[in-house]
Amino acid sequence: MSNNISVVVSTYSKERLEYLTDCIASLKEQTLKPAEIILVLDPKPDLVEFYKAKLTDVRIAVSQEPGLSNARNVGVKNSGGEVVAFIDDDAFADKNWLRNLAKNYEEREIIGVGGQITPLWDKTHKWFPDELNWILGCTYKGLPEKRESIRNPIGCNMSFRKEAFEKAGYFRSDIGRFGKKLLSGEEMEFSLRVLEKIPNSKIMYDPSAIVYHRVDVKKANLRYLCKRSFYEGVSKSLITSVAGGNTKIALSTENQYLKHLLKVAIPSRLKRIYRFQSISQIFVLTLSSLMVFSGFLAGKIMNHKERNI
């Protein structure tokens, strides 16, 4: 594939300027140059004026409504590439990111591609297991370690053919991140819809397409872990309800992940139970799982009440 990839990045705060500048610089240094870089801003006049003055060498689009899904949709609608790739404003790409994403699209049935997201910690946190990197929006242990078909990519490093949006619609604005609101799952819901609307299509995970995601120091604590895990459960409950109730398909990745925890992650640490790191990680894995389950039940109760109003 030639350089026919539009890259969309969005931001909602002036405080992200330094990270955003690094992100855009990494996109300009790609071995496969993007067709365009589109920066989508929340509809705040001062924010728009600020970034138009600071970043004069990218296309700027303004969302009509706040929220990550709305921003991504505006990016797609303003894009001209055959493929639309997404990266977060606090991440930066390996120089071969776009080239390695693009190689996958040589197979016509591939409709979307996601890659590896490596977390960049300010310091090591030995109590935090790699299986919970999804809390940080990063690639977690339990995902495939080689190129493989998946249900959905992670939003910080994902791409879709433009036709996916033309045939399946856009990201739902009532699902997913909204400022600091910790709901998620817009990528999952959209991917399920794409695979349903476009028969015989596939979404691939290619770990050679790498981006690096900075971890906010505020997320390195149990309070955030519990809150994020709970809202992950709420999100999964919401998505299963809008996906027509086909829980088996909608939660296929979660079922595989749970098997990994029970058969690999926890048993491997039990063998080293004499180490404090193993004990702390088993505790954190168990705590997170319980919070996800609690959130899922809470979401089911809320959905049931809404249906009966």
Backbone as numpy.savetxt, mean C-alpha at the origin, in Angstrom:
# Nx Ny Nz CAx CAy CAz Cx Cy Cz
8.68 -2.73 -22.69 7.83 -1.52 -22.69 8.71 -0.27 -22.69
8.36 0.70 -23.50 9.07 1.97 -23.52 8.71 2.76 -22.27
9.22 3.97 -22.19 8.94 4.77 -20.99 7.53 5.36 -21.05
6.54 4.47 -21.06 5.15 4.89 -21.13 4.46 4.66 -19.79
5.16 5.06 -18.72 4.64 4.88 -17.36 4.50 6.26 -16.70
3.30 6.55 -16.29 3.06 7.76 -15.49 3.23 7.41 -14.02
3.93 8.24 -13.26 4.11 8.00 -11.83 3.33 9.04 -11.05
2.52 8.56 -10.11 1.67 9.43 -9.30 2.15 9.40 -7.86
2.35 10.58 -7.30 2.67 10.71 -5.87 1.80 11.83 -5.33
1.32 11.68 -4.11 0.44 12.70 -3.55 0.93 13.11 -2.17
0.52 14.31 -1.75 0.87 14.77 -0.41 -0.21 15.70 0.10
-0.27 15.82 1.43 -1.31 16.64 2.05 -0.72 17.66 3.02
0.63 17.73 3.09 1.25 18.58 4.10 2.52 19.24 3.57
2.77 20.47 3.98 4.01 21.16 3.65 5.20 20.50 4.34
4.94 19.83 5.44 6.01 19.20 6.22 6.67 18.04 5.47
6.04 17.60 4.38 6.60 16.47 3.63 7.57 16.90 2.54
7.90 18.19 2.47 8.71 18.71 1.37 10.04 17.99 1.21
10.77 17.81 2.30 12.10 17.19 2.21 11.99 15.76 1.68
11.06 14.99 2.23 10.86 13.62 1.77 10.39 13.60 0.32
9.47 14.49 0.00 8.91 14.54 -1.34 9.98 14.90 -2.37
10.87 15.80 -2.02 11.97 16.17 -2.90 12.87 14.97 -3.19
13.15 14.18 -2.17 13.96 12.96 -2.36 13.24 11.96 -3.24
11.93 11.83 -3.02 11.12 10.90 -3.81 11.18 11.27 -5.29
10.94 12.52 -5.59 10.91 12.97 -6.98 12.29 12.85 -7.62
13.33 13.15 -6.85 14.70 13.00 -7.37 14.98 11.56 -7.76
14.50 10.61 -6.96 14.73 9.20 -7.28 13.97 8.79 -8.54
12.84 9.42 -8.80 12.07 9.12 -10.00 12.77 9.66 -11.25
13.42 10.79 -11.11 14.12 11.37 -12.25 15.41 10.61 -12.60
15.90 9.83 -11.63 17.15 9.09 -11.84 16.90 7.65 -12.27
15.68 7.31 -12.65 15.36 5.95 -13.05 16.08 5.55 -14.34
16.48 4.29 -14.42 17.10 3.78 -15.66 16.06 3.71 -16.77
14.79 3.54 -16.41 13.69 3.68 -17.37 12.94 4.95 -16.97
13.08 5.99 -17.74 12.52 7.28 -17.37 11.00 7.26 -17.40
10.34 7.85 -16.41 8.88 7.93 -16.44 8.42 8.87 -17.54
7.25 8.59 -18.11 6.68 9.50 -19.11 6.34 10.83 -18.48
5.96 10.78 -17.20 5.60 12.00 -16.48 5.55 11.69 -15.00
5.75 12.72 -14.18 5.59 12.62 -12.74 4.46 13.56 -12.35
3.43 13.02 -11.75 2.26 13.81 -11.40 2.16 13.91 -9.88
2.23 15.12 -9.36 2.07 15.36 -7.93 0.65 15.83 -7.67
-0.07 15.08 -6.86 -1.46 15.43 -6.55 -1.52 16.01 -5.14
-2.15 17.17 -5.01 -2.22 17.87 -3.73 -3.65 17.91 -3.21
-3.77 17.91 -1.89 -5.07 18.11 -1.27 -5.58 19.51 -1.61
-6.90 19.69 -1.62 -7.47 20.98 -2.04 -7.34 22.09 -0.98
-6.09 22.49 -0.73 -5.80 23.57 0.20 -5.03 24.65 -0.56
-5.58 25.83 -0.73 -4.92 26.87 -1.53 -3.49 27.16 -1.11
-3.23 27.22 0.20 -1.87 27.51 0.63 -0.92 26.36 0.33
-1.42 25.13 0.39 -0.60 23.95 0.05 -0.25 23.95 -1.43
-1.24 24.25 -2.26 -1.02 24.29 -3.71 -0.02 25.38 -4.07
-0.19 26.57 -3.50 0.71 27.68 -3.78 2.13 27.34 -3.34
2.26 26.68 -2.18 3.56 26.32 -1.63 4.31 25.39 -2.58
3.66 24.31 -3.01 4.34 23.33 -3.84 4.54 23.79 -5.27
3.68 24.63 -5.77 3.89 25.18 -7.11 5.14 26.05 -7.14
5.44 26.70 -6.03 6.64 27.54 -5.95 7.89 26.70 -5.73
7.75 25.60 -4.98 8.91 24.78 -4.62 9.27 23.75 -5.70
8.27 23.20 -6.36 8.50 22.12 -7.32 7.96 22.55 -8.69
8.84 23.06 -9.50 8.42 23.62 -10.79 8.63 22.66 -11.96
9.20 21.49 -11.67 9.54 20.57 -12.76 8.72 19.29 -12.76
7.55 19.31 -12.09 6.62 18.18 -12.14 5.23 18.70 -12.46
4.38 17.81 -12.97 2.98 18.19 -13.19 2.26 18.19 -11.86
1.51 19.24 -11.59 0.75 19.33 -10.34 -0.74 19.29 -10.64
-1.43 18.40 -9.95 -2.88 18.31 -10.06 -3.45 18.49 -8.66
-4.65 18.99 -8.58 -5.28 19.26 -7.28 -6.54 18.42 -7.15
-6.61 17.68 -6.06 -7.79 16.86 -5.80 -8.96 17.74 -5.37
-10.15 17.37 -5.75 -11.33 18.14 -5.33 -11.75 17.81 -3.91
-11.35 16.62 -3.44 -11.66 16.19 -2.08 -10.39 15.65 -1.43
-10.26 15.79 -0.10 -9.08 15.22 0.57 -9.16 13.71 0.63
-8.06 13.07 0.98 -8.03 11.61 1.10 -7.14 10.98 0.04
-6.47 9.89 0.41 -5.52 9.25 -0.48 -6.17 8.66 -1.72
-7.32 8.01 -1.56 -7.99 7.43 -2.72 -8.38 8.50 -3.72
-8.93 9.61 -3.25 -9.29 10.72 -4.14 -8.07 11.24 -4.88
-6.95 11.37 -4.16 -5.72 11.87 -4.78 -5.23 10.92 -5.87
-5.24 9.63 -5.58 -4.79 8.67 -6.59 -5.70 8.68 -7.81
-6.99 8.82 -7.59 -7.92 8.85 -8.71 -7.66 10.07 -9.60
-7.38 11.20 -8.99 -7.06 12.40 -9.76 -5.78 12.18 -10.56
-4.81 11.52 -9.95 -3.57 11.22 -10.65 -3.80 10.36 -11.87
-4.64 9.33 -11.71 -4.96 8.44 -12.83 -5.64 9.22 -13.95
-6.62 10.03 -13.59 -7.39 10.77 -14.59 -6.54 11.80 -15.34
-5.47 12.25 -14.71 -4.59 13.22 -15.35 -3.40 12.58 -16.05
-3.31 11.25 -16.00 -2.16 10.56 -16.55 -2.35 10.23 -18.02
-1.24 10.15 -18.74 -1.29 9.80 -20.15 -0.58 8.50 -20.47
0.02 7.87 -19.46 0.78 6.65 -19.69 -0.09 5.42 -19.86
0.49 4.42 -20.48 -0.20 3.14 -20.63 -0.31 2.43 -19.29
0.67 2.70 -18.41 0.70 2.16 -17.06 0.78 3.32 -16.08
0.09 3.19 -14.95 0.17 4.20 -13.89 0.79 3.56 -12.67
1.89 4.12 -12.18 2.58 3.61 -11.00 2.40 4.59 -9.85
2.38 4.06 -8.62 2.15 4.87 -7.44 3.28 4.66 -6.43
3.67 5.75 -5.79 4.68 5.70 -4.73 4.29 6.74 -3.69
4.60 6.47 -2.41 4.26 7.41 -1.33 5.25 8.57 -1.29
4.81 9.67 -0.70 5.65 10.87 -0.66 6.83 10.74 0.30
6.77 9.78 1.24 7.89 9.59 2.17 8.71 8.36 1.80
8.64 7.96 0.53 9.43 6.83 0.02 10.29 7.32 -1.14
11.30 6.53 -1.49 12.07 6.82 -2.69 12.39 5.51 -3.38
12.61 5.57 -4.69 12.70 4.37 -5.51 14.14 3.99 -5.83
14.39 2.69 -5.87 15.63 2.17 -6.42 15.72 2.60 -7.89
16.91 2.78 -8.40 17.06 3.32 -9.76 16.46 2.41 -10.83
16.31 1.13 -10.54 15.74 0.19 -11.52 14.28 -0.13 -11.25
13.63 0.64 -10.39 12.25 0.37 -9.99 11.31 0.28 -11.19
11.25 1.34 -11.99 10.32 1.35 -13.12 10.68 0.31 -14.17
11.96 0.13 -14.41 12.38 -0.87 -15.40 11.93 -2.26 -14.99
12.06 -2.59 -13.70 11.68 -3.92 -13.24 10.17 -4.09 -13.15
9.44 -3.02 -12.89 7.98 -3.09 -12.98 7.56 -3.33 -14.43
8.17 -2.57 -15.33 7.77 -2.59 -16.74 7.96 -3.95 -17.39
9.01 -4.67 -17.00 9.29 -5.98 -17.61 8.10 -6.94 -17.46
7.38 -6.80 -16.36 6.25 -7.69 -16.12 5.12 -7.48 -17.11
4.98 -6.26 -17.61 3.87 -5.94 -18.51 4.09 -6.47 -19.93
5.21 -7.14 -20.15 5.41 -7.80 -21.44 4.45 -8.98 -21.59
3.93 -9.46 -20.45 2.91 -10.51 -20.47 1.54 -9.83 -20.46
0.77 -10.06 -21.51 -0.46 -9.30 -21.72 -1.49 -9.51 -20.61
-1.50 -10.70 -20.02 -2.54 -10.98 -19.02 -2.26 -10.28 -17.68
-1.06 -9.75 -17.52 -0.74 -9.05 -16.28 -1.33 -7.65 -16.31
-2.22 -7.38 -15.37 -2.94 -6.11 -15.33 -2.38 -5.16 -14.27
-1.65 -5.73 -13.30 -1.07 -4.92 -12.25 0.19 -5.55 -11.70
1.08 -4.70 -11.17 2.34 -5.19 -10.61 2.69 -4.38 -9.36
3.09 -5.10 -8.32 3.59 -4.47 -7.11 5.00 -4.96 -6.84
5.73 -4.22 -6.03 7.10 -4.61 -5.74 7.41 -4.57 -4.26
8.68 -4.76 -3.95 9.14 -4.81 -2.57 9.24 -3.42 -1.97
8.81 -3.30 -0.71 8.89 -2.04 0.02 9.73 -2.28 1.27
10.91 -1.72 1.28 11.86 -1.94 2.38 11.73 -0.81 3.40
11.45 -1.14 4.66 11.34 -0.09 5.68 12.69 0.48 6.07
12.76 1.78 6.26 13.97 2.44 6.73 13.70 3.00 8.12
14.22 2.29 9.13 14.05 2.70 10.52 15.11 3.74 10.90
14.75 4.61 11.82 15.74 5.54 12.35 16.72 4.80 13.26
16.25 3.71 13.87 17.11 2.85 14.67 16.47 1.47 14.74
17.23 0.48 15.15 16.74 -0.89 15.21 15.74 -1.06 16.35
14.64 -1.76 16.08 13.65 -2.08 17.11 13.50 -3.60 17.14
14.25 -4.24 18.02 14.30 -5.70 18.03 12.99 -6.34 18.47
12.12 -5.58 19.12 10.85 -6.13 19.56 9.84 -6.22 18.42
10.12 -5.54 17.30 9.18 -5.46 16.19 9.51 -6.53 15.16
8.62 -7.53 14.97 8.89 -8.62 14.02 8.63 -8.20 12.57
9.41 -8.77 11.65 9.26 -8.45 10.23 7.88 -8.84 9.70
7.21 -9.78 10.35 5.87 -10.20 9.92 4.85 -9.06 10.05
5.19 -8.04 10.83 4.25 -6.93 11.04 4.64 -5.68 10.25
5.52 -5.82 9.27 5.89 -4.66 8.45 4.71 -4.08 7.70
3.63 -4.87 7.54 2.42 -4.33 6.87 1.85 -3.16 7.65
2.07 -3.13 8.96 1.61 -2.01 9.77 2.27 -0.71 9.33
3.48 -0.83 8.79 4.24 0.33 8.33 4.03 0.61 6.85
3.18 -0.20 6.19 2.97 -0.06 4.75 4.11 -0.63 3.94
4.79 -1.64 4.51 5.97 -2.22 3.86 5.79 -3.73 3.63
6.69 -4.29 2.86 6.70 -5.72 2.59 6.98 -6.47 3.89
6.17 -7.47 4.17 6.30 -8.20 5.43 6.65 -9.67 5.17
7.27 -10.28 6.17 7.63 -11.69 6.06 6.35 -12.51 6.06
6.23 -13.38 5.09 4.99 -14.13 4.88 4.47 -13.90 3.47
4.93 -12.80 2.85 4.65 -12.57 1.44 5.59 -13.45 0.60
5.27 -13.66 -0.68 6.19 -14.44 -1.53 7.58 -13.81 -1.55
8.59 -14.64 -1.65 9.97 -14.16 -1.71 10.50 -14.13 -3.13
9.69 -14.54 -4.08 10.06 -14.49 -5.49 8.86 -13.99 -6.30
9.07 -13.76 -7.57 8.01 -13.26 -8.45 6.83 -14.23 -8.45
5.64 -13.71 -8.15 4.48 -14.59 -7.99 3.18 -13.79 -8.14
2.14 -14.47 -8.56 0.82 -13.86 -8.66 0.27 -13.61 -7.26
-0.35 -12.44 -7.04 -0.89 -12.07 -5.73 -2.30 -11.52 -5.89
-2.97 -11.33 -4.76 -4.30 -10.74 -4.79 -4.24 -9.24 -5.02
-3.35 -8.57 -4.30 -3.23 -7.12 -4.44 -1.85 -6.65 -4.02
-1.37 -5.55 -4.60 -0.10 -4.96 -4.18 -0.31 -4.03 -2.99
0.79 -3.56 -2.41 0.74 -2.57 -1.34 0.90 -1.19 -1.97
0.12 -0.22 -1.48 -0.02 1.06 -2.16 1.23 1.87 -2.38
2.24 1.71 -1.53 3.47 2.49 -1.67 4.28 2.09 -2.89
4.00 0.90 -3.43 4.76 0.40 -4.59 3.82 -0.46 -5.42
3.01 0.19 -6.22 2.06 -0.56 -7.05 1.88 0.14 -8.38
1.39 -0.63 -9.34 1.12 -0.09 -10.68 0.01 -0.90 -11.32
-0.70 -0.26 -12.24 -1.76 -0.92 -13.00 -1.77 -0.38 -14.42
-2.17 -1.23 -15.34 -2.44 -0.72 -16.69 -3.58 0.29 -16.59
-3.54 1.29 -17.45 -4.59 2.31 -17.45 -5.96 1.68 -17.72
-5.98 0.62 -18.50 -7.24 -0.03 -18.83 -7.92 -0.64 -17.61
-7.15 -0.93 -16.56 -7.75 -1.46 -15.34 -8.76 -0.47 -14.77
-8.42 0.82 -14.83 -9.31 1.85 -14.32 -10.47 2.10 -15.29
-10.19 1.97 -16.57 -11.24 2.18 -17.57 -12.31 1.10 -17.50
-11.91 -0.13 -17.12 -12.86 -1.24 -17.09 -13.44 -1.51 -15.71
-12.70 -1.18 -14.65 -13.15 -1.53 -13.31 -13.48 -0.32 -12.44
-13.25 0.88 -12.96 -13.50 2.07 -12.15 -12.26 2.48 -11.37
-12.47 3.27 -10.34 -11.35 3.86 -9.60 -11.33 3.38 -8.15
-10.37 3.88 -7.38 -10.30 3.55 -5.97 -11.51 4.14 -5.25
-12.10 3.37 -4.36 -13.24 3.85 -3.59 -12.78 4.87 -2.57
-13.43 6.02 -2.55 -13.03 7.10 -1.64 -13.55 6.89 -0.22
-14.46 5.94 -0.04 -14.98 5.66 1.31 -14.20 4.55 2.00
-13.12 4.09 1.37 -12.25 3.07 1.95 -10.83 3.61 1.92
-10.08 3.35 2.98 -8.67 3.68 2.94 -8.29 4.93 3.72
-7.04 5.33 3.55 -6.43 6.38 4.35 -7.01 7.75 4.03
-7.27 8.49 5.10 -7.80 9.85 4.98 -7.05 10.68 5.99
-5.99 11.41 5.54 -5.14 12.13 6.47 -4.48 11.15 7.42
-4.79 11.27 8.73 -4.20 10.38 9.74 -5.17 9.29 10.18
-6.29 9.15 9.50 -7.24 8.09 9.76 -6.61 6.76 9.34
-6.67 5.75 10.21 -5.88 4.54 10.01 -6.61 3.40 9.31
-7.70 3.69 8.63 -8.33 2.67 7.80 -7.45 2.40 6.58
-7.62 1.24 5.98 -6.80 0.86 4.82 -7.62 -0.03 3.92
-6.98 -0.54 2.86 -7.62 -1.57 2.06 -8.15 -1.12 0.71
-7.94 0.14 0.32 -8.45 0.58 -0.98 -7.79 -0.17 -2.12
-6.49 -0.51 -1.95 -5.79 -1.28 -2.99 -6.38 -2.69 -3.10
-6.69 -3.28 -1.96 -7.26 -4.62 -1.94 -8.62 -4.66 -2.61
-9.49 -3.71 -2.26 -10.83 -3.69 -2.84 -10.77 -3.44 -4.34
-9.90 -2.51 -4.77 -9.77 -2.21 -6.19 -9.25 -3.43 -6.94
-8.25 -4.10 -6.38 -7.67 -5.27 -7.05 -8.67 -6.38 -7.21
-9.48 -6.62 -6.19 -10.53 -7.64 -6.28 -11.50 -7.30 -7.40
-11.82 -6.03 -7.53 -12.75 -5.59 -8.58 -12.13 -5.75 -9.96
-10.84 -5.43 -10.08 -10.15 -5.57 -11.36 -10.12 -7.02 -11.81
-9.75 -7.92 -10.90 -9.66 -9.33 -11.24 -11.03 -9.92 -11.61
-12.09 -9.33 -11.04 -13.45 -9.78 -11.37 -13.89 -9.24 -12.73
-13.58 -7.98 -12.99 -14.06 -7.31 -14.22 -13.24 -7.70 -15.45
-12.00 -8.10 -15.24 -11.13 -8.43 -16.37 -10.75 -9.90 -16.26
-11.51 -10.81 -16.85 -11.26 -12.25 -16.74 -9.86 -12.63 -17.21
-9.28 -13.60 -16.52 -7.96 -14.16 -16.85 -6.81 -13.18 -16.63
-7.09 -12.07 -15.97 -6.02 -11.13 -15.66 -5.30 -11.56 -14.39
-4.05 -11.05 -14.22 -3.25 -11.39 -13.06 -2.57 -10.13 -12.51
-2.36 -10.15 -11.20 -1.57 -9.11 -10.54 -0.32 -9.80 -9.99
0.84 -9.24 -10.31 2.10 -9.87 -9.95 2.81 -9.11 -8.84
3.55 -9.87 -8.04 4.49 -9.30 -7.08 5.89 -9.59 -7.60
6.69 -8.54 -7.80 8.06 -8.70 -8.28 9.00 -8.03 -7.28
9.70 -8.82 -6.46 10.55 -8.24 -5.41 11.78 -7.50 -5.94
12.03 -7.58 -7.25 13.17 -6.84 -7.81 12.83 -5.37 -8.03
11.53 -5.02 -7.98 11.10 -3.62 -8.11 10.99 -3.04 -6.70
12.00 -2.29 -6.30 12.16 -1.92 -4.89 11.96 -0.43 -4.66
11.23 -0.11 -3.61 11.20 1.25 -3.07 11.53 1.18 -1.59
12.03 2.28 -1.06 12.42 2.37 0.35 11.48 3.34 1.05
10.90 2.88 2.14 9.86 3.65 2.84 10.34 4.04 4.22
10.41 5.32 4.48 10.84 5.80 5.80 9.77 5.49 6.85
10.22 5.07 8.01 9.30 4.75 9.11 9.28 5.92 10.07
8.11 6.49 10.26 7.93 7.59 11.21 8.23 7.07 12.62
9.06 7.79 13.35 9.43 7.38 14.71 8.20 7.25 15.60
7.13 7.98 15.29 5.91 7.92 16.09 5.20 6.57 15.97
5.57 5.78 14.96 4.93 4.49 14.76 5.64 3.36 15.50
6.77 3.66 16.10 7.56 2.63 16.75 7.16 2.47 18.22
5.89 2.14 18.44 5.41 1.91 19.80 4.18 1.01 19.78
3.87 0.43 20.92 2.76 -0.52 21.01 1.41 0.15 20.82
1.29 1.39 21.20 0.01 2.08 21.06 -0.37 2.19 19.59
0.57 2.62 18.75 0.28 2.73 17.33 0.02 1.35 16.74
0.83 0.36 17.14 0.66 -1.00 16.63 -0.75 -1.51 16.90
-1.25 -1.30 18.13 -2.59 -1.78 18.48 -3.67 -1.05 17.68
-3.52 0.26 17.56 -4.51 1.06 16.84 -4.55 0.70 15.36
-3.36 0.58 14.77 -3.29 0.23 13.34 -3.83 -1.18 13.10
-3.51 -2.11 13.99 -3.99 -3.49 13.85 -5.51 -3.54 13.96
-6.06 -2.81 14.92 -7.51 -2.79 15.09 -8.20 -2.28 13.83
-7.70 -1.17 13.29 -8.34 -0.60 12.11 -8.10 -1.43 10.85
-7.04 -2.24 10.86 -6.86 -3.19 9.76 -8.00 -4.20 9.78
-8.37 -4.65 10.97 -9.49 -5.57 11.09 -10.80 -4.94 10.65
-11.02 -3.69 11.05 -12.22 -2.97 10.63 -12.26 -2.85 9.11
-11.12 -2.52 8.52 -11.04 -2.37 7.07 -11.36 -3.68 6.35
-10.79 -4.78 6.84 -11.05 -6.08 6.22 -12.53 -6.44 6.30
-13.17 -6.11 7.42 -14.60 -6.36 7.57 -15.41 -5.56 6.56
-15.04 -4.29 6.39 -15.73 -3.42 5.44 -15.58 -3.94 4.02
-14.37 -4.37 3.67 -14.12 -4.83 2.31 -14.87 -6.13 2.01
-14.92 -7.05 2.97 -15.66 -8.29 2.74 -17.13 -8.01 2.52
-17.64 -6.95 3.14 -19.06 -6.62 2.96 -19.33 -6.01 1.59
-18.39 -5.17 1.09 -18.60 -4.54 -0.22 -18.18 -5.46 -1.35
-17.43 -6.52 -1.03 -16.99 -7.46 -2.05 -18.01 -8.57 -2.29
-19.21 -8.36 -1.82 -20.27 -9.33 -2.07 -20.29 -10.49 -1.10
-19.55 -10.37 -0.01 -19.60 -11.40 1.02 -18.78 -12.64 0.71
-18.00 -12.64 -0.38 -17.18 -13.80 -0.70 -15.91 -13.73 0.15
-16.05 -14.14 1.40 -14.97 -14.00 2.37 -13.76 -14.83 2.00
-13.96 -16.00 1.41 -12.85 -16.89 1.09 -11.87 -16.22 0.12
-12.41 -15.58 -0.92 -11.55 -14.91 -1.90 -11.00 -13.61 -1.32
-11.86 -12.84 -0.67 -11.46 -11.54 -0.15 -10.37 -11.66 0.91
-10.39 -12.72 1.69 -9.43 -12.89 2.78 -8.40 -13.98 2.49
-8.18 -14.30 1.23 -7.24 -15.37 0.88 -5.83 -15.06 1.37
-5.38 -13.82 1.19 -4.04 -13.44 1.62 -3.92 -13.49 3.14
-4.98 -13.05 3.83 -4.95 -13.07 5.29 -4.91 -14.50 5.84
-5.61 -15.41 5.17 -5.58 -16.81 5.60 -4.19 -17.41 5.43
-3.52 -17.09 4.32 -2.16 -17.57 4.11 -1.21 -16.98 5.16
-1.42 -15.71 5.47 -0.59 -15.03 6.46 -0.77 -15.66 7.84
-2.01 -15.97 8.21 -2.28 -16.59 9.50 -1.60 -17.96 9.59
-1.64 -18.72 8.50 -0.96 -20.02 8.48 0.54 -19.84 8.67
1.09 -18.79 8.05 2.52 -18.51 8.22 2.84 -18.21 9.68
1.99 -17.42 10.34 2.23 -17.10 11.75 2.22 -18.35 12.61
1.22 -19.20 12.39 1.03 -20.37 13.24 2.02 -21.49 12.96
2.43 -21.62 11.70 3.28 -22.74 11.32 4.77 -22.40 11.24
5.07 -21.10 11.05 6.46 -20.72 10.85 6.92 -19.67 11.86
6.27 -18.52 11.86 6.75 -17.37 12.63 6.82 -17.64 14.12
5.73 -18.08 14.70 5.71 -18.32 16.16 6.53 -19.55 16.54
6.37 -20.70 15.85 7.19 -21.87 16.21 8.70 -21.61 16.13
9.14 -20.84 15.13 10.57 -20.57 15.01 11.08 -19.76 16.20
10.25 -18.90 16.74 10.65 -18.10 17.89 10.54 -18.90 19.19
9.61 -19.83 19.24 9.50 -20.69 20.42 10.77 -21.52 20.61
11.45 -21.84 19.52 12.71 -22.59 19.61 13.81 -21.76 20.26
13.60 -20.44 20.25 14.59 -19.53 20.86 13.94 -18.74 21.99
13.04 -19.41 22.71 12.25 -18.75 23.73 13.11 -18.19 24.86
14.33 -18.68 24.99 15.25 -18.21 26.03 15.77 -16.80 25.72
15.53 -16.31 24.51 15.98 -14.97 24.14 14.85 -13.97 24.36
15.20 -12.82 24.92 14.19 -11.79 25.16 13.55 -11.32 23.86
14.34 -11.22 22.79 13.81 -10.79 21.50 12.71 -11.72 21.02
12.89 -13.02 21.19 11.87 -13.99 20.76 10.61 -13.85 21.58
10.76 -13.70 22.89 9.59 -13.54 23.77 8.80 -12.29 23.40
9.52 -11.19 23.23 8.86 -9.92 22.93 8.16 -9.97 21.58
8.77 -10.62 20.59 8.16 -10.69 19.27 6.93 -11.61 19.26
6.97 -12.69 20.01 5.78 -13.55 20.13 4.63 -12.77 20.77
4.95 -12.01 21.80 3.93 -11.19 22.46 3.32 -10.18 21.49
4.18 -9.50 20.72 3.70 -8.47 19.79 2.88 -9.09 18.67
3.31 -10.23 18.14 2.55 -10.92 17.09 1.17 -11.32 17.59
1.12 -11.85 18.81 -0.16 -12.27 19.40 -1.06 -11.07 19.65
-0.48 -10.00 20.19 -1.25 -8.80 20.48 -1.85 -8.21 19.21
-1.03 -8.10 18.16 -1.51 -7.56 16.90 -2.64 -8.41 16.32
-2.48 -9.73 16.35 -3.50 -10.63 15.82 -4.82 -10.48 16.57
-4.74 -10.34 17.88 -5.95 -10.16 18.68 -6.64 -8.83 18.36
-5.85 -7.78 18.12 -6.42 -6.48 17.79 -7.07 -6.50 16.41
-6.44 -7.20 15.45 -7.03 -7.33 14.12 -8.37 -8.06 14.21
-8.39 -9.15 14.97 -9.62 -9.93 15.13 -10.70 -9.09 15.81
-10.32 -8.32 16.82 -11.28 -7.44 17.51 -11.85 -6.40 16.56
-10.98 -5.83 15.73 -11.43 -4.84 14.76 -12.36 -5.44 13.73
-12.05 -6.67 13.31 -12.90 -7.35 12.33 -14.30 -7.58 12.91
-14.37 -8.03 14.16 -15.68 -8.23 14.81 -16.42 -6.91 14.98
-15.69 -5.87 15.38 -16.32 -4.56 15.55 -16.88 -4.06 14.22
-16.12 -4.28 13.15 -16.59 -3.87 11.82 -17.83 -4.63 11.41
-17.88 -5.92 11.70 -19.05 -6.73 11.38 -20.28 -6.21 12.12
-20.11 -5.86 13.40 -21.22 -5.35 14.19 -21.71 -4.02 13.63
-20.77 -3.13 13.27 -21.15 -1.82 12.71 -21.88 -1.99 11.38
-21.37 -2.89 10.54 -22.02 -3.14 9.24 -23.42 -3.70 9.41
-23.58 -4.59 10.39 -24.89 -5.18 10.65 -25.87 -4.11 11.12
-25.43 -3.24 11.99 -26.30 -2.17 12.49 -26.72 -1.23 11.36
-25.74 -0.90 10.48 -26.04 0.02 9.37 -27.06 -0.58 8.42
-26.98 -1.88 8.18 -27.92 -2.56 7.27 -29.33 -2.63 7.85
-29.42 -2.53 9.17 -30.72 -2.67 9.83 -31.33 -1.35 10.26
-30.66 -0.26 9.87 -31.23 1.06 10.18 -32.33 1.41 9.18
